[in-house]
């Protein structure tokens, strides 16, 4: 059986719900939301329905069902626990050409009530034709995550402009492009920021330029460290709206799999020491696709503003007048520490964290070693695998104790995650011994020793547990 989907305008129209229990209440509730004039027929009403009746929100036919209850109504819902009554009602409704929904009985129902994603005035209804209501509900949950809550405000904004849009953009293709631009462009992001007036102005401006402006934009998006569960909801939506995805190699396949199937995916591989695509080429690609009117997602591992050259890319886009948005991601330091059971700060061991990069000698030489070697702080070192000897030597030379714990987290948050621990004086030896590969994050500081007690993800740390020790200053124990 294939159902014909239908959105019914019930406002002010009488409908009948037979059944005064919790199911009847649920049905009455959504019918009331749609503005229907609801009559509930039942010998008794549950407390909520009774309150609604006392408030005059519903009418009540007290008693057991009579055929005449079906006079003058548009729809009927059978929500009692009496199967014989339900069958009788279905026959009567059929004879009167009245649509009936019999709760939990698809065969007796001539209309089904879908699972709904409500972004009024936008409504998405999902039905499994009564075959698998649970599946419909699960799909609804997924769509709830995907469909931006500002879709409702956007539709309301467009209601006021609709006739002007038609007059101004009679060409269907141009009009379609205009709407697409609204979905991906600055209007939506202004609505998200709750800047209604600016959003209206932007939509009007866009209407004036729609003939000439192709309307492309770029979302600079942080993909997180690998586990797709660490992507933000806004990030997921951006991936679903993208026409083109320019992604780094660091972005995991699982995250990419969440993107729209027909989006064009372009890997702009840029790994330390292996620059396949230069930064200038990435800039050129973003510009080319945005100027062609596409919604571009520039997808980066971790967070785009942490050692990700996100700033440079935005400066470039701004310089070329391309609209952009930034969606943060969970940076490697936070994710790796979390997935290795290492709290980056801890009242007893570390009061500050530094995010440091050490990917080549040039960047290493400009680091403030004096500051980095201080005790009671945690260093999270990005791109450090090739510079471990210098790191070890400089930190010790500037006074950090050789007994300071470290942890290297390789492939943090991914199924193949490895955590290697030890003390600073054995850093190079351990990393070499375990053949550490990129991507790997190095955590140095007293907190790293906690990996042995607090580990919860993947395999236990490789290395022997060091004592978690740190003298407690008076101020902190107070
Ligand atoms: N913008 C990214 C960092 C890019 S620099 C972020 O915010 O995370 C690349 C470095 O990040 C790698 O060399 C490594 O040190 C670290 N990194 C990124 N993902 C990682 C992961 N899953 N596990 C371990 N380290 C990771």
Coordinates of C-alpha atoms and ligand atoms in Angstrom, one line a residue:
X1 CA 0.0 0.0 0.0
X2 CA 1.3 3.4 -0.9
X3 CA -0.1 6.4 1.0
X4 CA -0.8 9.8 -0.5
X5 CA 0.8 12.4 1.7
X6 CA -1.4 15.3 2.7
X7 CA -1.1 18.4 4.9
X8 CA -4.6 19.1 6.2
X9 CA -5.8 22.6 7.2
X10 CA -7.9 21.8 10.3
X11 CA -8.1 25.2 11.8
X12 CA -11.6 25.9 13.1
X13 CA -12.8 22.5 11.8
X14 CA -14.5 20.0 14.1
X15 CA -12.7 16.8 14.7
X16 CA -13.6 13.9 17.1
X17 CA -11.3 11.9 19.3
X18 CA -12.9 8.9 20.9
X19 CA -11.1 7.9 24.0
X20 CA -10.3 9.9 27.2
X21 CA -7.0 8.3 28.2
X22 CA -3.4 9.2 27.6
X23 CA -3.5 8.2 23.9
X24 CA -6.6 10.3 23.3
X25 CA -4.9 13.2 25.1
X26 CA -1.8 12.9 22.8
X27 CA -4.0 13.0 19.7
X28 CA -6.1 15.8 21.0
X29 CA -3.0 17.8 21.8
X30 CA -1.6 17.7 18.3
X31 CA -5.0 18.4 16.8
X32 CA -5.3 21.4 19.1
X33 CA -1.9 22.6 18.0
X34 CA -3.1 22.6 14.4
X35 CA -6.1 24.7 15.5
X36 CA -8.8 22.1 15.2
X37 CA -12.0 22.3 17.2
X38 CA -11.6 19.1 19.2
X39 CA -14.4 17.1 20.7
X40 CA -13.4 14.2 23.0
X41 CA -15.9 11.4 23.4
X42 CA -15.5 9.2 26.4
X43 CA -17.3 8.2 29.7
X44 CA -14.4 9.7 31.6
X45 CA -11.6 12.2 30.9
X46 CA -8.1 11.8 32.3
X47 CA -6.9 14.8 34.4
X48 CA -5.3 16.7 31.6
X49 CA -8.2 16.3 29.2
X50 CA -10.5 17.3 32.1
X51 CA -8.5 20.5 32.6
X52 CA -8.7 21.4 28.9
X53 CA -12.4 20.8 29.0
X54 CA -12.8 23.0 32.1
X55 CA -10.7 25.7 30.3
X56 CA -13.0 25.4 27.3
X57 CA -10.2 24.2 25.0
X58 CA -12.0 21.1 24.0
X59 CA -15.7 19.9 24.1
X60 CA -16.7 16.7 25.8
X61 CA -19.3 14.1 24.7
X62 CA -19.7 12.2 28.0
X63 CA -20.7 8.6 27.5
X64 CA -20.1 5.7 25.2
X65 CA -19.8 6.1 21.4
X66 CA -22.9 6.7 19.4
X67 CA -23.1 6.8 15.6
X68 CA -24.4 10.4 15.6
X69 CA -21.1 11.5 17.1
X70 CA -19.8 11.3 13.5
X71 CA -22.2 13.9 12.2
X72 CA -20.6 17.2 11.0
X73 CA -17.0 16.3 11.7
X74 CA -14.0 16.3 9.3
X75 CA -11.8 13.6 10.9
X76 CA -12.1 11.0 13.6
X77 CA -9.5 9.3 15.8
X78 CA -10.3 6.1 17.6
X79 CA -8.1 5.9 20.7
X80 CA -9.8 3.6 23.1
X81 CA -8.8 0.1 24.1
X82 CA -11.9 -1.5 22.7
X83 CA -11.1 -3.3 19.4
X84 CA -14.7 -4.1 18.7
X85 CA -15.7 -0.5 18.9
X86 CA -12.7 0.4 16.7
X87 CA -13.8 -2.0 14.0
X88 CA -17.4 -0.6 14.2
X89 CA -16.2 3.0 14.0
X90 CA -14.0 2.1 10.9
X91 CA -17.0 0.7 9.1
X92 CA -19.2 3.7 9.9
X93 CA -16.4 6.1 8.9
X94 CA -15.9 4.3 5.6
X95 CA -19.6 4.5 4.8
X96 CA -19.6 8.2 5.5
X97 CA -16.4 8.9 3.5
X98 CA -14.9 10.2 6.7
X99 CA -11.2 9.8 7.3
X100 CA -10.4 7.8 10.4
X101 CA -7.2 7.0 12.3
X102 CA -7.5 3.9 14.5
X103 CA -4.6 4.0 16.9
X104 CA -2.2 1.1 16.4
X105 CA -4.2 -0.4 13.6
X106 CA -3.0 0.5 10.2
X107 CA -5.5 -1.8 8.4
X108 CA -8.5 -0.1 10.0
X109 CA -7.1 3.4 9.4
X110 CA -7.9 5.5 6.3
X111 CA -5.3 8.1 7.4
X112 CA -2.1 7.7 9.3
X113 CA -0.5 10.2 11.7
X114 CA 3.1 10.7 10.7
X115 CA 6.2 11.4 12.9
X116 CA 6.8 15.1 12.6
X117 CA 9.8 17.5 12.5
X118 CA 8.3 20.8 13.4
X119 CA 10.0 23.9 12.1
X120 CA 6.7 25.8 11.7
X121 CA 5.7 26.9 9.2
X122 CA 8.0 24.2 7.7
X123 CA 6.7 20.7 8.6
X124 CA 8.4 17.4 7.7
X125 CA 6.2 14.4 8.1
X126 CA 7.5 10.8 8.0
X127 CA 5.4 7.7 7.6
X128 CA 6.3 4.1 7.3
X129 CA 2.8 3.3 6.1
X130 CA 2.1 1.8 9.5
X131 CA 4.7 -0.9 8.9
X132 CA 7.5 0.3 11.2
X133 CA 6.5 3.3 13.3
X134 CA 9.7 3.0 15.3
X135 CA 11.8 3.4 12.2
X136 CA 9.8 6.5 11.3
X137 CA 10.5 7.8 14.8
X138 CA 14.2 7.1 14.5
X139 CA 14.3 8.9 11.1
X140 CA 12.5 11.8 12.7
X141 CA 15.2 12.0 15.4
X142 CA 17.9 12.1 12.7
X143 CA 16.2 14.8 10.8
X144 CA 15.7 16.8 14.0
X145 CA 19.5 17.0 14.2
X146 CA 19.9 17.8 10.5
X147 CA 17.3 20.5 9.9
X148 CA 18.4 23.8 11.2
X149 CA 16.0 25.3 13.8
X150 CA 16.1 28.6 12.0
X151 CA 14.4 27.0 9.0
X152 CA 11.1 28.1 10.6
X153 CA 12.1 31.8 10.9
X154 CA 13.5 31.7 7.4
X155 CA 10.2 30.4 6.0
X156 CA 8.3 33.1 7.9
X157 CA 10.7 35.8 6.6
X158 CA 10.1 34.5 3.0
X159 CA 6.3 34.5 3.4
X160 CA 6.4 38.3 3.5
X161 CA 8.6 38.5 0.5
X162 CA 7.1 35.8 -1.6
X163 CA 5.2 37.8 -4.1
X164 CA 8.0 40.4 -4.5
X165 CA 10.4 37.5 -5.1
X166 CA 8.2 36.1 -7.9
X167 CA 7.8 39.5 -9.5
X168 CA 11.5 40.4 -9.3
X169 CA 12.8 37.0 -10.3
X170 CA 10.3 35.6 -12.9
X171 CA 12.9 33.2 -14.2
X172 CA 12.6 29.9 -12.3
X173 CA 16.3 29.0 -12.4
X174 CA 17.3 32.4 -11.0
X175 CA 14.6 32.1 -8.4
X176 CA 15.9 28.7 -7.4
X177 CA 19.4 30.0 -7.1
X178 CA 18.1 32.8 -4.9
X179 CA 16.5 30.3 -2.5
X180 CA 19.6 28.1 -2.5
X181 CA 21.6 31.1 -1.6
X182 CA 19.3 31.8 1.2
X183 CA 19.8 28.3 2.5
X184 CA 23.6 28.5 2.5
X185 CA 24.4 32.1 2.8
X186 CA 24.5 35.0 5.2
X187 CA 20.7 35.3 5.7
X188 CA 20.6 32.0 7.5
X189 CA 23.6 32.8 9.6
X190 CA 22.1 36.2 10.6
X191 CA 18.9 34.4 11.6
X192 CA 21.0 32.0 13.7
X193 CA 22.7 34.9 15.4
X194 CA 19.1 36.2 16.1
X195 CA 19.7 39.3 14.0
X196 CA 16.3 39.4 12.4
X197 CA 16.4 43.0 11.0
X198 CA 19.8 42.4 9.4
X199 CA 18.6 39.1 8.0
X200 CA 15.6 40.8 6.4
X201 CA 17.9 43.5 5.0
X202 CA 20.3 40.9 3.6
X203 CA 17.5 39.0 2.0
X204 CA 16.2 42.2 0.3
X205 CA 19.7 43.1 -0.8
X206 CA 20.2 39.7 -2.3
X207 CA 17.0 40.1 -4.2
X208 CA 18.4 43.2 -5.9
X209 CA 21.6 41.4 -6.9
X210 CA 20.3 37.9 -7.5
X211 CA 20.7 38.3 -11.3
X212 CA 24.3 38.9 -11.1
X213 CA 25.5 37.4 -7.8
X214 CA 26.0 33.7 -8.0
X215 CA 25.8 33.5 -4.2
X216 CA 28.6 31.1 -3.2
X217 CA 29.9 31.0 0.3
X218 CA 32.5 29.1 2.4
X219 CA 32.1 27.4 5.8
X220 CA 35.3 27.0 7.6
X221 CA 34.6 23.8 9.5
X222 CA 36.4 21.9 12.2
X223 CA 36.0 18.2 11.8
X224 CA 37.4 17.2 15.2
X225 CA 40.1 14.6 15.7
X226 CA 38.5 11.6 13.9
X227 CA 35.7 10.2 15.9
X228 CA 32.6 11.4 13.9
X229 CA 30.7 11.7 17.2
X230 CA 32.8 14.7 18.0
X231 CA 31.5 16.8 15.1
X232 CA 29.2 19.6 16.2
X233 CA 25.5 19.6 15.1
X234 CA 26.1 22.8 13.1
X235 CA 29.1 21.1 11.4
X236 CA 26.9 18.2 10.4
X237 CA 24.3 20.5 8.9
X238 CA 27.0 22.4 7.0
X239 CA 28.3 19.0 5.6
X240 CA 24.8 18.2 4.5
X241 CA 24.4 21.5 2.7
X242 CA 27.7 21.5 1.0
X243 CA 28.1 21.4 -2.8
X244 CA 31.9 21.1 -2.5
X245 CA 34.1 19.9 0.3
X246 CA 37.8 20.8 0.4
X247 CA 39.3 18.6 3.1
X248 CA 42.6 18.0 4.6
X249 CA 44.0 14.5 4.7
X250 CA 43.7 14.5 8.5
X251 CA 39.9 14.5 8.3
X252 CA 38.7 10.9 8.9
X253 CA 36.7 8.9 6.4
X254 CA 33.9 8.5 9.0
X255 CA 33.4 12.3 9.1
X256 CA 33.5 12.6 5.3
X257 CA 30.9 9.9 5.1
X258 CA 28.4 12.2 6.9
X259 CA 28.4 14.7 4.0
X260 CA 25.8 14.9 1.3
X261 CA 26.3 11.9 -1.0
X262 CA 26.5 14.0 -4.2
X263 CA 28.8 16.7 -2.8
X264 CA 32.1 17.0 -4.6
X265 CA 35.0 16.0 -2.3
X266 CA 38.4 17.4 -3.0
X267 CA 41.4 16.3 -0.9
X268 CA 43.8 19.1 -0.4
X269 CA 46.5 17.1 1.2
X270 CA 48.7 19.2 3.3
X271 CA 50.8 17.2 5.7
X272 CA 54.0 18.3 7.4
X273 CA 56.8 17.7 5.0
X274 CA 54.5 16.6 2.3
X275 CA 52.8 19.6 0.7
X276 CA 50.8 18.3 -2.2
X277 CA 48.6 21.3 -2.5
X278 CA 50.0 24.6 -1.6
X279 CA 48.1 27.1 0.6
X280 CA 47.8 29.4 -2.5
X281 CA 46.2 26.6 -4.4
X282 CA 43.7 26.0 -1.6
X283 CA 42.8 29.7 -1.6
X284 CA 42.3 29.5 -5.4
X285 CA 40.1 26.5 -5.1
X286 CA 37.9 28.1 -2.5
X287 CA 37.5 31.2 -4.6
X288 CA 36.8 29.4 -7.8
X289 CA 34.0 27.3 -6.3
X290 CA 32.5 30.1 -4.2
X291 CA 32.5 32.4 -7.2
X292 CA 30.7 29.7 -9.2
X293 CA 27.8 30.0 -6.7
X294 CA 28.6 26.8 -4.8
X295 CA 28.4 26.2 -1.0
X296 CA 31.9 25.3 -0.1
X297 CA 32.9 23.6 3.1
X298 CA 36.6 24.0 3.9
X299 CA 36.9 21.0 6.3
X300 CA 39.9 20.8 8.6
X301 CA 41.0 18.3 11.2
X302 CA 40.4 19.4 14.8
X303 CA 39.6 23.2 15.0
X304 CA 40.3 25.5 12.1
X305 CA 41.8 28.2 14.3
X306 CA 44.3 26.0 16.1
X307 CA 47.4 25.4 14.0
X308 CA 45.0 25.2 11.0
X309 CA 45.8 28.3 9.0
X310 CA 42.1 29.1 9.3
X311 CA 42.9 32.8 9.9
X312 CA 44.9 33.1 6.7
X313 CA 42.0 31.5 4.8
X314 CA 39.4 33.9 6.2
X315 CA 41.7 36.9 5.5
X316 CA 41.9 35.7 1.9
X317 CA 38.1 35.2 1.6
X318 CA 37.4 38.6 3.2
X319 CA 39.8 40.2 0.8
X320 CA 37.8 38.8 -2.1
X321 CA 34.4 39.6 -0.7
X322 CA 33.3 36.0 -0.3
X323 CA 30.8 35.3 2.5
X324 CA 32.0 32.9 5.2
X325 CA 31.1 31.3 8.5
X326 CA 33.3 29.5 11.0
X327 CA 32.2 26.3 12.8
X328 CA 34.6 25.3 15.5
X329 CA 35.8 21.7 16.0
X330 CA 37.3 19.8 18.9
X331 CA 41.0 20.4 18.7
X332 CA 43.5 17.5 19.0
X333 CA 44.7 18.6 22.5
X334 CA 41.2 18.4 24.0
X335 CA 40.2 15.3 22.2
X336 CA 43.4 13.3 22.7
X337 CA 43.6 14.3 26.3
X338 CA 40.0 13.3 26.9
X339 CA 40.3 10.0 25.0
X340 CA 43.5 9.2 26.9
X341 CA 42.1 10.0 30.3
X342 CA 44.4 12.9 30.9
X343 CA 42.8 16.0 32.4
X344 CA 44.7 18.9 30.9
X345 CA 44.3 20.9 34.1
X346 CA 44.0 19.5 37.6
X347 CA 43.9 21.3 40.9
X348 CA 46.8 19.2 42.2
X349 CA 49.0 19.1 39.2
X350 CA 48.6 21.8 36.6
X351 CA 47.0 25.2 36.5
X352 CA 47.6 26.1 32.9
X353 CA 47.8 24.5 29.5
X354 CA 49.8 25.6 26.5
X355 CA 49.1 24.6 23.0
X356 CA 52.5 24.5 21.1
X357 CA 53.5 23.5 17.7
X358 CA 57.0 22.1 16.9
X359 CA 56.9 21.0 13.3
X360 CA 60.3 22.2 12.2
X361 CA 63.5 23.6 13.5
X362 CA 62.5 27.1 12.5
X363 CA 59.3 27.1 14.6
X364 CA 61.1 25.3 17.5
X365 CA 63.8 28.0 17.7
X366 CA 61.3 30.7 18.3
X367 CA 59.7 29.0 21.3
X368 CA 60.0 30.6 24.7
X369 CA 61.7 27.6 26.4
X370 CA 62.0 29.3 29.7
X371 CA 58.3 29.6 29.9
X372 CA 57.6 26.2 28.5
X373 CA 59.9 24.5 31.0
X374 CA 58.0 25.8 34.0
X375 CA 56.5 23.3 36.4
X376 CA 52.8 22.7 37.1
X377 CA 51.7 23.4 33.6
X378 CA 50.7 21.1 30.8
X379 CA 52.2 21.3 27.3
X380 CA 50.2 20.0 24.4
X381 CA 52.6 19.7 21.5
X382 CA 51.2 19.5 17.9
X383 CA 53.1 18.2 15.0
X384 CA 56.0 17.4 17.3
X385 CA 57.0 13.8 16.3
X386 CA 59.9 14.7 14.2
X387 CA 61.4 17.2 16.7
X388 CA 61.3 15.1 19.8
X389 CA 65.1 15.2 20.5
X390 CA 65.2 19.0 20.5
X391 CA 62.0 19.2 22.6
X392 CA 63.4 16.8 25.2
X393 CA 66.8 18.4 25.3
X394 CA 65.6 22.0 25.4
X395 CA 63.0 21.4 28.1
X396 CA 65.5 19.6 30.3
X397 CA 68.2 22.3 29.6
X398 CA 65.7 25.0 30.8
X399 CA 65.0 23.2 34.0
X400 CA 62.0 20.8 33.5
X401 CA 62.8 17.7 35.5
X402 CA 63.7 14.6 33.6
X403 CA 61.1 12.7 35.7
X404 CA 58.2 14.8 34.3
X405 CA 55.7 12.4 32.8
X406 CA 54.7 12.5 29.1
X407 CA 52.1 10.8 27.0
X408 CA 52.1 10.5 23.2
X409 CA 48.6 10.0 21.8
X410 CA 48.7 8.6 18.3
X411 CA 45.5 8.6 16.3
X412 CA 43.6 10.1 19.2
X413 CA 39.8 9.2 19.4
X414 CA 40.2 6.7 16.5
X415 CA 39.8 2.9 16.7
X416 CA 43.6 2.5 16.3
X417 CA 44.5 5.0 19.1
X418 CA 47.8 4.3 21.0
X419 CA 48.9 6.0 24.1
X420 CA 52.6 5.8 25.0
X421 CA 53.8 7.1 28.3
X422 CA 57.1 7.6 30.1
X423 CA 59.2 10.3 31.6
X424 CA 60.7 13.3 29.8
X425 CA 64.2 11.8 29.9
X426 CA 63.0 8.7 28.1
X427 CA 60.8 10.5 25.5
X428 CA 62.9 10.0 22.4
X429 CA 63.8 6.4 23.3
X430 CA 60.2 5.5 23.9
X431 CA 58.8 7.2 20.8
X432 CA 61.4 5.5 18.7
X433 CA 60.9 2.1 20.4
X434 CA 57.2 2.2 19.6
X435 CA 57.7 3.7 16.2
X436 CA 55.3 6.6 16.7
X437 CA 53.6 7.9 13.6
X438 CA 51.6 11.0 12.6
X439 CA 49.1 12.2 13.7
X440 CA 50.3 12.2 17.2
X441 CA 50.0 14.7 20.0
X442 CA 52.5 14.9 22.8
X443 CA 51.3 15.9 26.3
X444 CA 54.0 16.8 28.8
X445 CA 53.3 17.5 32.4
X446 CA 52.4 15.9 35.7
X447 CA 48.8 15.2 34.5
X448 CA 50.2 12.8 31.8
X449 CA 50.8 10.1 34.5
X450 CA 47.0 10.0 35.1
X451 CA 46.6 8.2 31.8
X452 CA 47.3 4.9 33.6
X453 CA 44.6 5.3 36.2
X454 CA 42.0 7.2 34.1
X455 CA 42.2 5.4 30.7
X456 CA 38.8 4.4 29.4
X457 CA 39.1 4.3 25.6
X458 CA 40.8 1.6 23.4
X459 CA 43.9 -0.2 24.6
X460 CA 45.6 0.7 27.9
X461 CA 48.6 2.9 27.7
X462 CA 52.0 1.4 26.7
X463 CA 54.6 2.1 29.3
X464 CA 54.9 1.6 33.0
X465 CA 52.9 3.7 35.4
X466 CA 54.8 6.6 36.9
X467 CA 53.8 7.9 40.4
X468 CA 51.4 10.8 40.1
X469 CA 53.3 13.2 42.3
X470 CA 53.4 16.8 42.7
X471 CA 54.1 18.9 45.8
X472 CA 50.9 20.7 46.8
X473 CA 51.4 24.4 47.4
X474 CA 49.5 25.7 50.5
X475 CA 47.3 28.0 48.5
X476 CA 45.8 25.1 46.5
X477 CA 45.2 22.7 49.4
X478 CA 43.4 25.3 51.4
Ligands
LIG1 N1 43.7 22.1 13.5 C1 44.1 20.8 14.1 C2 45.6 20.7 14.2 C3 46.3 20.7 12.9 S1 48.0 20.4 13.1 C4 43.5 20.7 15.5 O1 42.9 21.6 16.0 O2 43.6 19.6 16.1 C5 48.1 18.7 12.9 C6 48.5 18.0 14.2 O3 47.4 17.9 15.1 C7 49.1 16.6 14.1 O4 50.4 16.6 13.7 C8 48.9 16.1 15.5 O5 49.9 16.6 16.3 C9 47.6 16.8 15.9 N2 46.5 15.9 15.7 C10 45.4 16.1 14.9 N3 44.5 15.1 15.0 C11 45.1 14.2 15.8 C12 44.7 12.9 16.3 N4 43.5 12.4 15.9 N5 45.5 12.3 17.2 C13 46.6 12.8 17.5 N6 47.1 14.0 17.1 C14 46.3 14.7 16.3

